[in-house]
Amino acid sequence: MTVLAYVGLGSNLQDPAAQLARAVAELASLPDTTLMAQSPFYASRPVGPQDQPDFVNGAVELRTALPPHQLLDHLQTIEQAHGRERLRHWGPRTLDLDLLLYGDQQLADERLTIPHAELANRDFVLQPLLDLNPELSLSDGRRVDQLRSECPDNQLRKLPPTGGSN
């Protein structure tokens, strides 16, 4: 059995758009997983410490047979391959991959919360999700378009496509 899963991507170090484009290609090659769609990339101010570069964010829609924790393991392996270091909460990073939604599943344990805990507060997460599926709703029935209309403004700017990667 497969489910639709949505993964958020973010970077603000070492050519962020290129980091995301490489990550999308790596996500497309995950076992038992098919890349269904990719959102455009967006630039936005950082959340948290402002003494860092702006972020580039996007999202992908995957059809996967991987269980959620196994998918998370793969996401963290890709982050590590990109040199991800967790030095400061909400600090700069080469790559951040967040499992945002996994079918209609709700999950909360020490490693993983689905839907992602901050999803409703991040325009740079909600807008790419809307680009992928304008009718998307969370498992609790909240519509992503409604969440987006209520979301704090983080000066989101859509980036032009580069090299056919978005």
XYZ file of N, CA and C in Angstrom:
498
model
N 0.834 -1.183 0.000
C 0.000 0.000 0.000
C 0.881 1.249 0.000
N 0.459 2.251 -0.761
C 1.216 3.496 -0.814
C 0.359 4.648 -0.310
N 1.035 5.703 0.117
C 0.370 6.923 0.567
C 1.029 8.114 -0.105
N 0.303 9.232 -0.140
C 0.900 10.490 -0.570
C 1.534 11.141 0.646
N 2.778 11.510 0.501
C 3.499 12.203 1.562
C 4.027 13.512 0.992
N 4.043 14.521 1.817
C 4.551 15.828 1.421
C 5.769 16.150 2.269
N 6.838 16.559 1.585
C 8.106 16.874 2.243
C 8.447 18.329 1.947
N 8.736 19.088 3.006
C 9.204 20.460 2.858
C 10.715 20.479 2.753
N 11.223 21.371 1.908
C 12.655 21.515 1.694
C 13.067 22.941 2.020
N 14.216 23.107 2.655
C 14.720 24.434 2.957
C 16.233 24.453 3.010
N 16.810 25.601 2.653
C 18.256 25.788 2.715
C 18.552 27.277 2.710
N 19.632 27.655 3.390
C 20.102 29.036 3.269
C 21.631 29.121 3.249
N 22.278 28.009 2.940
C 23.740 27.980 2.847
C 24.174 27.246 1.580
N 25.348 27.638 1.067
C 26.010 26.909 -0.020
C 25.100 26.714 -1.231
N 24.658 27.821 -1.824
C 23.803 27.816 -3.017
C 22.497 27.077 -2.738
N 21.623 27.704 -1.949
C 20.410 27.040 -1.494
C 19.539 26.437 -2.599
N 19.332 27.148 -3.698
C 18.482 26.595 -4.765
C 19.099 25.322 -5.334
N 20.411 25.296 -5.465
C 21.085 24.088 -5.956
C 20.983 22.960 -4.935
N 21.070 23.296 -3.646
C 20.900 22.281 -2.599
C 19.518 21.630 -2.738
N 18.482 22.466 -2.923
C 17.125 21.928 -3.032
C 16.957 21.102 -4.306
N 17.506 21.577 -5.403
C 17.387 20.826 -6.658
C 18.045 19.449 -6.527
N 19.213 19.397 -5.904
C 19.866 18.101 -5.684
C 19.032 17.215 -4.774
N 18.466 17.809 -3.732
C 17.641 17.032 -2.798
C 16.409 16.463 -3.500
N 15.794 17.230 -4.387
C 14.634 16.729 -5.129
C 15.033 15.504 -5.938
N 16.176 15.557 -6.600
C 16.648 14.402 -7.374
C 16.895 13.204 -6.463
N 17.433 13.445 -5.285
C 17.678 12.354 -4.341
C 16.372 11.781 -3.799
N 15.396 12.630 -3.555
C 14.086 12.150 -3.098
C 13.428 11.300 -4.184
N 13.624 11.667 -5.440
C 13.044 10.919 -6.559
C 13.627 9.519 -6.670
N 14.788 9.301 -6.067
C 15.428 7.988 -6.169
C 15.272 7.141 -4.906
N 14.443 7.583 -3.961
C 14.224 6.789 -2.751
C 13.552 5.462 -3.112
N 13.862 4.400 -2.369
C 13.229 3.108 -2.643
C 11.723 3.159 -2.360
N 10.974 2.401 -3.142
C 9.527 2.278 -2.950
C 8.821 3.624 -2.926
N 9.367 4.582 -3.677
C 8.856 5.955 -3.662
C 8.899 6.538 -5.068
N 7.861 7.293 -5.418
C 7.808 7.992 -6.701
C 7.599 9.471 -6.436
N 8.409 10.308 -7.068
C 8.220 11.753 -7.008
C 7.041 12.095 -7.911
N 5.971 12.615 -7.319
C 4.765 12.942 -8.077
C 4.788 14.381 -8.589
N 5.288 15.302 -7.777
C 5.282 16.718 -8.156
C 6.255 17.490 -7.283
N 6.693 18.624 -7.827
C 7.594 19.526 -7.108
C 7.045 20.937 -7.214
N 7.051 21.662 -6.114
C 6.596 23.056 -6.118
C 7.690 23.963 -6.666
N 7.313 25.199 -7.002
C 8.351 26.210 -7.232
C 9.117 26.454 -5.932
N 10.255 27.113 -6.061
C 11.029 27.508 -4.889
C 10.665 28.948 -4.527
N 10.750 29.232 -3.230
C 10.441 30.549 -2.692
C 11.577 30.999 -1.789
N 11.826 32.303 -1.773
C 12.766 32.893 -0.823
C 11.951 33.549 0.288
N 12.492 33.522 1.500
C 11.825 34.157 2.632
C 12.837 34.490 3.717
N 12.409 35.404 4.573
C 13.236 35.741 5.735
C 13.364 34.506 6.619
N 14.451 34.403 7.363
C 14.560 33.285 8.302
C 13.582 33.430 9.461
N 13.113 32.309 9.956
C 12.350 32.278 11.200
C 13.375 32.147 12.309
N 13.201 32.859 13.388
C 14.173 32.791 14.472
C 15.275 33.814 14.255
N 16.534 33.415 14.519
C 17.639 34.373 14.433
C 17.710 35.032 13.054
N 17.771 36.364 13.060
C 17.783 37.116 11.803
C 19.194 37.367 11.276
N 20.220 36.922 12.005
C 21.604 37.139 11.586
C 22.084 35.998 10.695
N 21.266 35.675 9.692
C 21.597 34.606 8.753
C 20.942 34.945 7.422
N 21.408 34.295 6.347
C 20.833 34.583 5.024
C 19.370 34.154 4.936
N 18.669 34.750 3.958
C 17.312 34.314 3.661
C 17.317 32.849 3.251
N 16.167 32.213 3.414
C 16.007 30.805 3.059
C 15.395 30.662 1.678
N 15.671 29.537 1.063
C 14.959 29.084 -0.124
C 14.201 27.836 0.309
N 12.900 27.803 -0.015
C 12.045 26.692 0.401
C 11.218 26.180 -0.768
N 10.757 24.963 -0.627
C 9.847 24.354 -1.579
C 9.269 23.103 -0.948
N 8.561 22.326 -1.744
C 7.978 21.078 -1.253
C 7.853 20.096 -2.415
N 7.770 18.832 -2.059
C 7.520 17.785 -3.044
C 6.383 16.901 -2.547
N 5.713 16.304 -3.516
C 4.693 15.301 -3.241
C 5.264 13.951 -3.666
N 5.277 13.020 -2.733
C 5.804 11.679 -2.991
C 4.682 10.656 -2.830
N 4.703 9.634 -3.654
C 3.875 8.454 -3.407
C 4.852 7.405 -2.904
N 4.622 6.922 -1.680
C 5.613 6.036 -1.056
C 4.957 4.867 -0.338
N 5.693 3.771 -0.320
C 5.305 2.616 0.484
C 6.133 2.557 1.767
N 7.057 3.494 1.928
C 7.886 3.529 3.137
C 7.039 3.965 4.324
N 7.158 3.284 5.464
C 6.491 3.772 6.680
C 7.077 5.133 7.073
N 6.337 5.935 7.847
C 6.778 7.303 8.130
C 8.162 7.407 8.776
N 8.473 6.558 9.742
C 9.783 6.665 10.389
C 10.906 6.237 9.450
N 10.639 5.289 8.592
C 11.651 4.887 7.621
C 11.869 5.999 6.600
N 10.804 6.664 6.180
C 10.945 7.813 5.293
C 11.746 8.910 5.988
N 11.454 9.170 7.249
C 12.212 10.156 8.020
C 13.701 9.794 8.045
N 14.024 8.523 8.244
C 15.424 8.089 8.237
C 16.099 8.446 6.917
N 15.396 8.211 5.809
C 15.950 8.551 4.490
C 16.142 10.060 4.355
N 15.178 10.848 4.835
C 15.302 12.311 4.769
C 16.527 12.778 5.547
N 16.735 12.214 6.730
C 17.880 12.617 7.547
C 19.203 12.171 6.923
N 19.206 11.039 6.231
C 20.409 10.598 5.518
C 20.756 11.577 4.402
N 19.749 12.043 3.673
C 19.984 13.032 2.620
C 20.502 14.329 3.227
N 19.906 14.783 4.326
C 20.396 15.993 4.997
C 21.876 15.854 5.359
N 22.228 14.709 5.928
C 23.626 14.494 6.341
C 24.561 14.502 5.145
N 24.118 13.941 4.022
C 24.943 13.935 2.809
C 25.175 15.356 2.293
N 24.289 16.284 2.654
C 24.435 17.688 2.268
C 25.189 18.490 3.328
N 25.711 17.819 4.339
C 26.505 18.499 5.362
C 25.683 19.203 6.422
N 24.469 18.732 6.656
C 23.600 19.356 7.657
C 24.227 19.272 9.041
N 24.306 20.417 9.702
C 24.759 20.484 11.087
C 23.684 21.169 11.897
N 23.404 20.645 13.084
C 22.380 21.220 13.963
C 23.085 21.954 15.106
N 23.547 23.174 14.795
C 24.327 23.937 15.761
C 23.486 24.916 16.561
N 22.382 25.396 15.975
C 21.561 26.410 16.630
C 20.114 26.200 16.200
N 19.202 26.240 17.182
C 17.784 26.101 16.883
C 17.359 27.184 15.900
N 16.727 26.761 14.789
C 16.292 27.651 13.720
C 17.460 28.413 13.105
N 18.652 27.827 13.189
C 19.835 28.460 12.627
C 20.021 28.115 11.163
N 21.115 28.603 10.576
C 21.381 28.343 9.165
C 21.618 26.859 8.911
N 21.319 26.434 7.682
C 21.515 25.023 7.336
C 21.695 24.853 5.842
N 22.471 23.838 5.505
C 22.652 23.504 4.095
C 21.400 22.863 3.526
N 20.715 22.048 4.345
C 19.495 21.403 3.874
C 18.644 20.981 5.060
N 17.360 21.264 4.945
C 16.378 20.844 5.939
C 15.257 20.152 5.180
N 14.985 18.909 5.515
C 13.895 18.149 4.915
C 12.920 17.777 6.021
N 11.689 18.235 5.904
C 10.673 17.978 6.924
C 9.541 17.159 6.330
N 9.200 16.067 6.990
C 8.026 15.289 6.604
C 6.812 16.060 7.126
N 6.081 16.688 6.209
C 4.977 17.577 6.577
C 3.679 16.817 6.776
N 3.352 15.971 5.805
C 2.112 15.198 5.814
C 2.410 13.801 5.306
N 1.711 12.833 5.864
C 1.866 11.438 5.454
C 0.465 10.844 5.374
N -0.119 10.897 4.163
C -1.499 10.473 4.007
C -2.377 11.256 4.962
N -3.319 10.579 5.575
C -4.187 11.197 6.583
C -3.713 10.906 8.001
N -2.503 10.391 8.108
C -2.004 9.945 9.406
C -1.705 11.126 10.327
N -2.014 10.929 11.604
C -1.592 11.829 12.670
C -0.656 11.032 13.567
N 0.471 11.636 13.902
C 1.487 10.938 14.667
C 2.223 11.951 15.525
N 2.530 11.567 16.741
C 3.343 12.426 17.607
C 4.140 11.532 18.537
N 5.451 11.466 18.292
C 6.342 10.743 19.190
C 7.629 11.539 19.332
N 8.635 10.957 19.949
C 9.865 11.706 20.232
C 10.644 12.069 18.969
N 10.388 11.384 17.856
C 11.133 11.643 16.617
C 10.341 12.382 15.551
N 9.025 12.275 15.587
C 8.260 12.715 14.431
C 6.860 13.170 14.847
N 6.451 14.310 14.311
C 5.087 14.801 14.490
C 4.493 15.037 13.109
N 3.354 14.396 12.842
C 2.645 14.545 11.577
C 1.186 14.846 11.898
N 0.609 15.895 11.312
C 1.240 16.901 10.463
C 2.344 17.646 11.226
N 3.282 18.190 10.469
C 4.397 18.914 11.059
C 3.871 19.985 12.009
N 4.482 20.097 13.181
C 3.970 20.952 14.262
C 3.845 22.417 13.867
N 4.741 22.937 13.041
C 4.731 24.363 12.701
C 4.118 24.658 11.335
N 3.572 23.654 10.684
C 3.059 23.800 9.328
C 2.114 24.993 9.183
N 1.169 25.151 10.079
C 0.152 26.200 9.960
C 0.711 27.609 10.152
N 1.926 27.729 10.667
C 2.525 29.030 10.946
C 3.589 29.450 9.944
N 3.737 28.706 8.877
C 4.840 28.946 7.944
C 4.321 29.127 6.522
N 4.306 30.379 6.045
C 3.846 30.613 4.677
C 4.760 29.921 3.662
N 6.047 29.772 3.995
C 6.984 29.131 3.085
C 6.798 27.619 3.034
N 5.945 27.070 3.879
C 5.524 25.671 3.816
C 4.148 25.574 3.160
N 3.242 26.418 3.585
C 1.867 26.351 3.089
C 1.756 26.676 1.597
N 2.461 27.719 1.142
C 2.338 28.094 -0.267
C 2.844 26.991 -1.204
N 4.004 26.386 -0.943
C 4.410 25.264 -1.808
C 3.422 24.092 -1.769
N 2.825 23.828 -0.604
C 1.809 22.770 -0.542
C 0.621 23.118 -1.425
N 0.196 24.375 -1.409
C -0.912 24.801 -2.263
C -0.558 24.705 -3.737
N 0.704 24.996 -4.067
C 1.136 24.853 -5.455
C 1.018 23.401 -5.904
N 1.284 22.474 -4.997
C 1.207 21.046 -5.325
C -0.236 20.553 -5.384
N -1.083 21.055 -4.479
C -2.463 20.592 -4.408
C -3.332 21.699 -3.806
N -3.997 22.500 -4.649
C -4.805 23.623 -4.146
C -5.980 23.192 -3.272
N -6.365 21.923 -3.320
C -7.506 21.427 -2.539
C -7.066 20.694 -1.269
N -5.790 20.745 -0.952
C -5.246 19.953 0.152
C -5.828 20.366 1.502
N -6.177 19.352 2.294
C -6.632 19.548 3.674
C -5.780 18.684 4.590
N -5.666 19.113 5.837
C -4.972 18.323 6.847
C -5.905 17.224 7.339
N -5.356 16.255 8.028
C -6.149 15.125 8.517
C -7.222 15.555 9.510
N -7.068 16.735 10.121
C -8.090 17.228 11.048
C -9.165 18.054 10.340
N -9.089 18.131 9.007
C -10.099 18.830 8.227
C -9.762 20.265 7.871
N -8.721 20.843 8.478
C -8.354 22.228 8.146
C -7.820 22.288 6.718
N -8.309 23.259 5.964
C -7.862 23.430 4.580
C -6.564 24.243 4.550
N -5.639 23.808 3.713
C -4.351 24.493 3.616
C -4.537 25.910 3.079
N -5.466 26.126 2.145
C -5.669 27.486 1.634
C -6.173 28.423 2.737
N -7.003 27.926 3.630
C -7.478 28.747 4.743
C -6.331 29.044 5.716
N -5.519 28.040 6.017
C -4.354 28.256 6.886
C -3.423 29.298 6.272
N -3.239 29.217 4.961
C -2.355 30.163 4.275
C -2.879 31.584 4.408
N -4.190 31.773 4.297
C -4.774 33.119 4.383
C -4.640 33.704 5.792
N -4.468 32.856 6.789
C -4.348 33.303 8.177
C -2.907 33.330 8.669
N -1.984 32.939 7.837
C -0.590 32.745 8.241
C 0.172 34.069 8.331
N 1.082 34.186 9.309
C 1.935 35.371 9.371
C 2.757 35.529 8.086
N 2.987 36.770 7.690
C 3.739 37.078 6.480
C 5.234 36.983 6.762
N 5.919 36.190 5.956
C 7.359 36.038 6.107
C 8.094 36.568 4.863
N 7.456 37.524 4.167
C 8.028 38.143 2.962
C 8.403 37.094 1.922
N 7.474 36.212 1.644
C 7.667 35.138 0.678
C 7.782 35.711 -0.735
N 8.794 35.244 -1.479
C 9.019 35.688 -2.851
C 9.248 34.468 -3.732
N 8.413 34.299 -4.745
C 8.570 33.166 -5.663
C 9.796 33.389 -6.520
N 10.628 32.365 -6.622
C 11.848 32.460 -7.415
C 11.594 31.949 -8.826
N 12.312 32.503 -9.798
C 12.143 31.993 -11.157
C 12.714 30.584 -11.266
N 12.166 29.781 -12.178
C 12.718 28.430 -12.377
C 14.188 28.519 -12.814
N 14.983 27.553 -12.363
C 16.400 27.507 -12.740
C 16.722 26.136 -13.268
N 17.216 26.094 -14.463
C 17.694 24.842 -15.044
C 16.651 23.744 -15.096
N 15.379 24.102 -15.155
C 14.336 23.094 -15.242
C 14.118 22.335 -13.946
N 14.673 22.826 -12.835
C 14.571 22.080 -11.585
C 13.311 22.393 -10.802
N 12.564 23.425 -11.189
C 11.308 23.699 -10.479
C 10.294 24.350 -11.362
